[in-house]
Amino acid sequence: MNRIYKVAILFSSFVMCLFLVTPSQALVLDFEGLGDHDQILDFYNGGTSSMGNSGTDYGVSFSDNALSIIDSDAGGTGNFGNEPSPDTILFFLNGDAAIMSLAAGFDTGFSFFYSAINNPGSVNVWSGLDGTGDLLATLNLDVTPSDGGDPTGDFSPFVATGVAFEGIAYSVSFGGVINQIGFDDITFGSVTPGDPGAPVPEPGSFLLMGLGMLGFLAYARRRRNS
Ligand SMILES: [Ca+2]
Ligand SMILES: [Ca+2]
Ligand SMILES: [Ca+2]
């Protein structure tokens, strides 16, 4: 086989592999579809929330105190604004933290948006389910500004942050003072929270890549034949 073809095939395989291992599946929990003061529970785990809502089964479950809340501008009771994915966010009304568990585990890092205008919060990443095992990482969450909402809501804007860690995590605790911190768009596999669907390599990317490779092969053929 002509050497340049071999190089082209190796190169394309390499690029395809890069795309396949990209933390891609841009798994984003946006909490849309949940109710106002709805216990999230197994909404993202093939089951339902306390109000009987169900979302995509990502194998992600939440502790009993993890609630969703809808913006008052959208008919709910939430005092927030400019949430990254309107109109629903995660918060909690008892305990120190809302805990998210992933039975399959995850690595690398994750990211999210939060608003906490009066009290700081913190996020802990754990090697066991339900906030158990070793602490893999801690992220302190500073108090955020308040800009007046969309059009109303004191908890606004939502600030993007993320955390990287070593090892395999099985749970994350989203902590702070009850009713004083809200979270949205929890994004796995990236330390930069994406808009839902934003950082995903889409079929279009593969198409463009394929066209690029065709062009490269045609160029290589021309060179060989010239
Ligand atoms: Ca809103
Ligand atoms: Ca609002
Ligand atoms: Ca949302």
Tab-separated table of C-alpha atoms and ligand atoms in Angstrom:
chain	number	residue	atom	x	y	z
A	1	MET	CA	0.000	0.000	0.000
A	2	ASN	CA	1.193	3.462	-0.817
A	3	ARG	CA	2.781	5.036	2.230
A	4	ILE	CA	0.711	8.173	2.101
A	5	TYR	CA	-2.468	6.094	2.200
A	6	LYS	CA	-1.203	4.328	5.284
A	7	VAL	CA	-0.472	7.687	6.895
A	8	ALA	CA	-3.923	8.940	5.931
A	9	ILE	CA	-5.644	5.891	7.383
A	10	LEU	CA	-3.612	6.040	10.578
A	11	PHE	CA	-4.345	9.734	10.905
A	12	SER	CA	-8.075	9.286	10.364
A	13	SER	CA	-8.175	6.420	12.879
A	14	PHE	CA	-6.390	8.599	15.380
A	15	VAL	CA	-8.847	11.456	14.869
A	16	MET	CA	-11.832	9.114	15.114
A	17	CYS	CA	-10.451	7.711	18.370
A	18	LEU	CA	-10.051	11.211	19.748
A	19	PHE	CA	-13.697	11.872	19.049
A	20	LEU	CA	-14.802	8.561	20.485
A	21	VAL	CA	-13.024	9.102	23.783
A	22	THR	CA	-13.995	12.761	24.066
A	23	PRO	CA	-16.051	13.214	27.212
A	24	SER	CA	-18.632	13.724	24.871
A	25	GLN	CA	-21.782	12.259	25.733
A	26	ALA	CA	-22.121	15.742	27.217
A	27	LEU	CA	-24.294	14.361	29.815
A	28	VAL	CA	-26.036	17.431	31.212
A	29	LEU	CA	-28.566	17.385	34.024
A	30	ASP	CA	-30.712	20.489	33.445
A	31	PHE	CA	-33.581	19.508	35.777
A	32	GLU	CA	-36.165	20.484	33.162
A	33	GLY	CA	-39.272	18.314	33.292
A	34	LEU	CA	-39.290	18.170	37.065
A	35	GLY	CA	-41.918	19.908	39.191
A	36	ASP	CA	-41.826	22.671	41.768
A	37	HIS	CA	-40.536	21.239	45.066
A	38	ASP	CA	-40.311	17.836	43.419
A	39	GLN	CA	-37.973	15.254	44.997
A	40	ILE	CA	-35.703	14.339	42.091
A	41	LEU	CA	-34.957	10.791	43.364
A	42	ASP	CA	-34.816	8.479	40.326
A	43	PHE	CA	-35.903	10.998	37.688
A	44	TYR	CA	-32.529	10.447	35.916
A	45	ASN	CA	-32.292	6.810	36.966
A	46	GLY	CA	-34.984	5.066	34.968
A	47	GLY	CA	-37.593	5.813	37.611
A	48	THR	CA	-39.542	8.845	38.702
A	49	SER	CA	-39.438	11.888	40.917
A	50	SER	CA	-41.791	12.148	43.892
A	51	MET	CA	-44.331	13.847	41.605
A	52	GLY	CA	-44.106	11.016	39.087
A	53	ASN	CA	-41.996	12.797	36.480
A	54	SER	CA	-39.294	10.895	34.624
A	55	GLY	CA	-36.348	12.027	32.514
A	56	THR	CA	-33.560	10.356	30.587
A	57	ASP	CA	-32.087	7.321	32.342
A	58	TYR	CA	-28.464	8.363	32.983
A	59	GLY	CA	-28.037	6.038	35.947
A	60	VAL	CA	-28.003	9.082	38.237
A	61	SER	CA	-29.991	9.166	41.472
A	62	PHE	CA	-30.446	11.876	44.090
A	63	SER	CA	-30.822	11.868	47.866
A	64	ASP	CA	-34.296	12.315	49.371
A	65	ASN	CA	-33.666	15.978	50.197
A	66	ALA	CA	-32.633	16.955	46.645
A	67	LEU	CA	-35.456	19.047	45.210
A	68	SER	CA	-36.156	20.771	41.950
A	69	ILE	CA	-37.741	24.222	41.923
A	70	ILE	CA	-39.255	26.212	39.067
A	71	ASP	CA	-38.668	29.943	38.564
A	72	SER	CA	-41.556	32.121	39.777
A	73	ASP	CA	-41.442	33.862	36.382
A	74	ALA	CA	-42.436	30.502	34.901
A	75	GLY	CA	-45.179	29.694	37.373
A	76	GLY	CA	-43.160	28.118	40.180
A	77	THR	CA	-41.949	29.421	43.519
A	78	GLY	CA	-38.260	29.961	42.727
A	79	ASN	CA	-36.609	33.278	43.594
A	80	PHE	CA	-33.946	33.076	40.883
A	81	GLY	CA	-33.111	34.308	37.415
A	82	ASN	CA	-30.936	33.782	34.364
A	83	GLU	CA	-30.549	30.101	35.105
A	84	PRO	CA	-28.567	28.453	32.287
A	85	SER	CA	-31.462	26.191	31.307
A	86	PRO	CA	-34.856	27.709	32.058
A	87	ASP	CA	-36.841	27.254	34.204
A	88	THR	CA	-35.887	24.600	36.754
A	89	ILE	CA	-32.900	24.137	39.080
A	90	LEU	CA	-31.674	21.894	41.927
A	91	PHE	CA	-31.821	23.011	45.570
A	92	PHE	CA	-32.465	21.544	49.030
A	93	LEU	CA	-34.407	22.447	52.173
A	94	ASN	CA	-32.904	20.129	54.775
A	95	GLY	CA	-29.511	18.680	55.575
A	96	ASP	CA	-26.109	19.987	54.581
A	97	ALA	CA	-26.082	18.921	50.952
A	98	ALA	CA	-28.018	17.358	48.127
A	99	ILE	CA	-26.231	14.172	47.107
A	100	MET	CA	-26.049	12.797	43.602
A	101	SER	CA	-24.936	9.193	43.020
A	102	LEU	CA	-23.862	7.462	39.813
A	103	ALA	CA	-23.933	3.686	40.083
A	104	ALA	CA	-21.522	3.331	37.136
A	105	GLY	CA	-19.096	5.947	38.447
A	106	PHE	CA	-17.416	8.663	36.425
A	107	ASP	CA	-13.956	10.156	36.088
A	108	THR	CA	-12.014	13.246	35.033
A	109	GLY	CA	-14.246	15.989	36.356
A	110	PHE	CA	-17.551	17.728	36.086
A	111	SER	CA	-18.979	21.201	36.067
A	112	PHE	CA	-22.126	23.120	36.804
A	113	PHE	CA	-23.666	26.529	37.409
A	114	TYR	CA	-24.702	27.818	40.826
A	115	SER	CA	-26.074	30.880	42.564
A	116	ALA	CA	-25.504	31.630	46.262
A	117	ILE	CA	-26.029	35.312	47.032
A	118	ASN	CA	-25.892	35.199	50.853
A	119	ASN	CA	-23.789	32.212	51.955
A	120	PRO	CA	-20.956	30.277	50.364
A	121	GLY	CA	-21.309	26.623	49.506
A	122	SER	CA	-19.089	23.685	48.692
A	123	VAL	CA	-19.100	20.616	46.529
A	124	ASN	CA	-17.426	17.357	47.509
A	125	VAL	CA	-16.614	14.456	45.214
A	126	TRP	CA	-16.657	10.965	46.777
A	127	SER	CA	-15.266	7.565	45.860
A	128	GLY	CA	-18.389	5.816	47.222
A	129	LEU	CA	-22.110	6.106	46.656
A	130	ASP	CA	-24.244	8.508	48.726
A	131	GLY	CA	-21.372	10.693	49.912
A	132	THR	CA	-19.292	7.840	51.333
A	133	GLY	CA	-15.733	6.581	50.818
A	134	ASP	CA	-12.734	8.792	50.173
A	135	LEU	CA	-12.996	12.485	49.449
A	136	LEU	CA	-11.580	12.877	45.939
A	137	ALA	CA	-11.981	16.632	45.607
A	138	THR	CA	-13.537	19.674	47.252
A	139	LEU	CA	-14.629	22.819	45.503
A	140	ASN	CA	-15.411	25.893	47.606
A	141	LEU	CA	-18.201	28.012	46.174
A	142	ASP	CA	-17.922	31.722	46.832
A	143	VAL	CA	-20.922	33.981	47.322
A	144	THR	CA	-22.187	35.128	43.926
A	145	PRO	CA	-23.464	38.570	42.814
A	146	SER	CA	-27.140	39.402	42.427
A	147	ASP	CA	-28.268	41.188	39.285
A	148	GLY	CA	-32.033	41.270	39.478
A	149	GLY	CA	-33.223	38.230	37.591
A	150	ASP	CA	-35.158	37.545	34.430
A	151	PRO	CA	-37.121	39.799	35.159
A	152	THR	CA	-37.376	38.849	38.835
A	153	GLY	CA	-35.356	36.642	41.119
A	154	ASP	CA	-32.632	37.493	43.627
A	155	PHE	CA	-30.556	34.384	42.939
A	156	SER	CA	-29.147	35.561	39.634
A	157	PRO	CA	-26.939	35.218	37.710
A	158	PHE	CA	-25.724	31.619	37.823
A	159	VAL	CA	-21.947	31.274	37.852
A	160	ALA	CA	-20.099	28.517	35.993
A	161	THR	CA	-17.523	26.424	37.811
A	162	GLY	CA	-15.982	22.995	37.629
A	163	VAL	CA	-13.702	20.540	39.366
A	164	ALA	CA	-11.227	17.944	38.152
A	165	PHE	CA	-10.262	14.883	40.175
A	166	GLU	CA	-8.240	11.672	40.020
A	167	GLY	CA	-9.855	8.266	40.237
A	168	ILE	CA	-13.443	7.145	39.879
A	169	ALA	CA	-16.189	9.077	41.630
A	170	TYR	CA	-19.503	7.539	42.609
A	171	SER	CA	-21.188	10.483	44.273
A	172	VAL	CA	-21.106	14.243	44.653
A	173	SER	CA	-22.515	16.319	47.490
A	174	PHE	CA	-23.783	19.781	46.570
A	175	GLY	CA	-23.544	21.621	49.878
A	176	GLY	CA	-24.414	24.938	51.419
A	177	VAL	CA	-27.088	26.560	53.558
A	178	ILE	CA	-30.607	25.261	52.990
A	179	ASN	CA	-32.683	27.390	50.629
A	180	GLN	CA	-29.618	29.596	49.987
A	181	ILE	CA	-27.941	27.892	47.034
A	182	GLY	CA	-29.168	26.602	43.693
A	183	PHE	CA	-27.481	24.483	41.012
A	184	ASP	CA	-28.164	23.884	37.336
A	185	ASP	CA	-26.692	22.193	34.245
A	186	ILE	CA	-24.525	19.616	35.988
A	187	THR	CA	-22.190	18.462	33.193
A	188	PHE	CA	-20.097	15.288	33.434
A	189	GLY	CA	-16.712	14.660	31.885
A	190	SER	CA	-15.820	18.330	31.507
A	191	VAL	CA	-14.629	21.035	33.864
A	192	THR	CA	-16.478	23.616	31.777
A	193	PRO	CA	-20.259	23.437	31.990
A	194	GLY	CA	-21.840	23.438	28.576
A	195	ASP	CA	-25.155	24.680	27.445
A	196	PRO	CA	-27.184	21.552	27.004
A	197	GLY	CA	-25.823	19.841	23.945
A	198	ALA	CA	-23.145	22.445	23.261
A	199	PRO	CA	-19.828	20.608	23.474
A	200	VAL	CA	-20.994	17.389	21.889
A	201	PRO	CA	-19.267	16.157	18.732
A	202	GLU	CA	-22.275	15.904	16.493
A	203	PRO	CA	-22.811	13.756	13.407
A	204	GLY	CA	-22.003	16.885	11.410
A	205	SER	CA	-18.491	16.819	12.831
A	206	PHE	CA	-17.998	13.275	11.548
A	207	LEU	CA	-19.363	14.305	8.158
A	208	LEU	CA	-16.934	17.219	7.933
A	209	MET	CA	-14.120	14.989	9.067
A	210	GLY	CA	-15.079	12.424	6.445
A	211	LEU	CA	-15.113	15.098	3.729
A	212	GLY	CA	-11.729	16.295	4.952
A	213	MET	CA	-10.317	12.785	4.695
A	214	LEU	CA	-11.763	12.333	1.197
A	215	GLY	CA	-10.032	15.530	0.176
A	216	PHE	CA	-6.795	14.357	1.705
A	217	LEU	CA	-7.010	10.999	-0.027
A	218	ALA	CA	-7.772	12.669	-3.352
A	219	TYR	CA	-4.754	14.916	-2.850
A	220	ALA	CA	-2.597	11.930	-1.991
A	221	ARG	CA	-3.812	10.085	-5.093
A	222	ARG	CA	-3.060	13.076	-7.289
A	223	ARG	CA	0.412	13.302	-5.842
A	224	ARG	CA	1.030	9.612	-6.403
A	225	ASN	CA	-0.240	9.753	-9.983
A	226	SER	CA	1.611	12.913	-10.886
B	1	CA	CA	-35.817	32.106	34.639
B	2	CA	CA	-36.810	34.574	37.550
B	3	CA	CA	-32.475	24.101	34.400
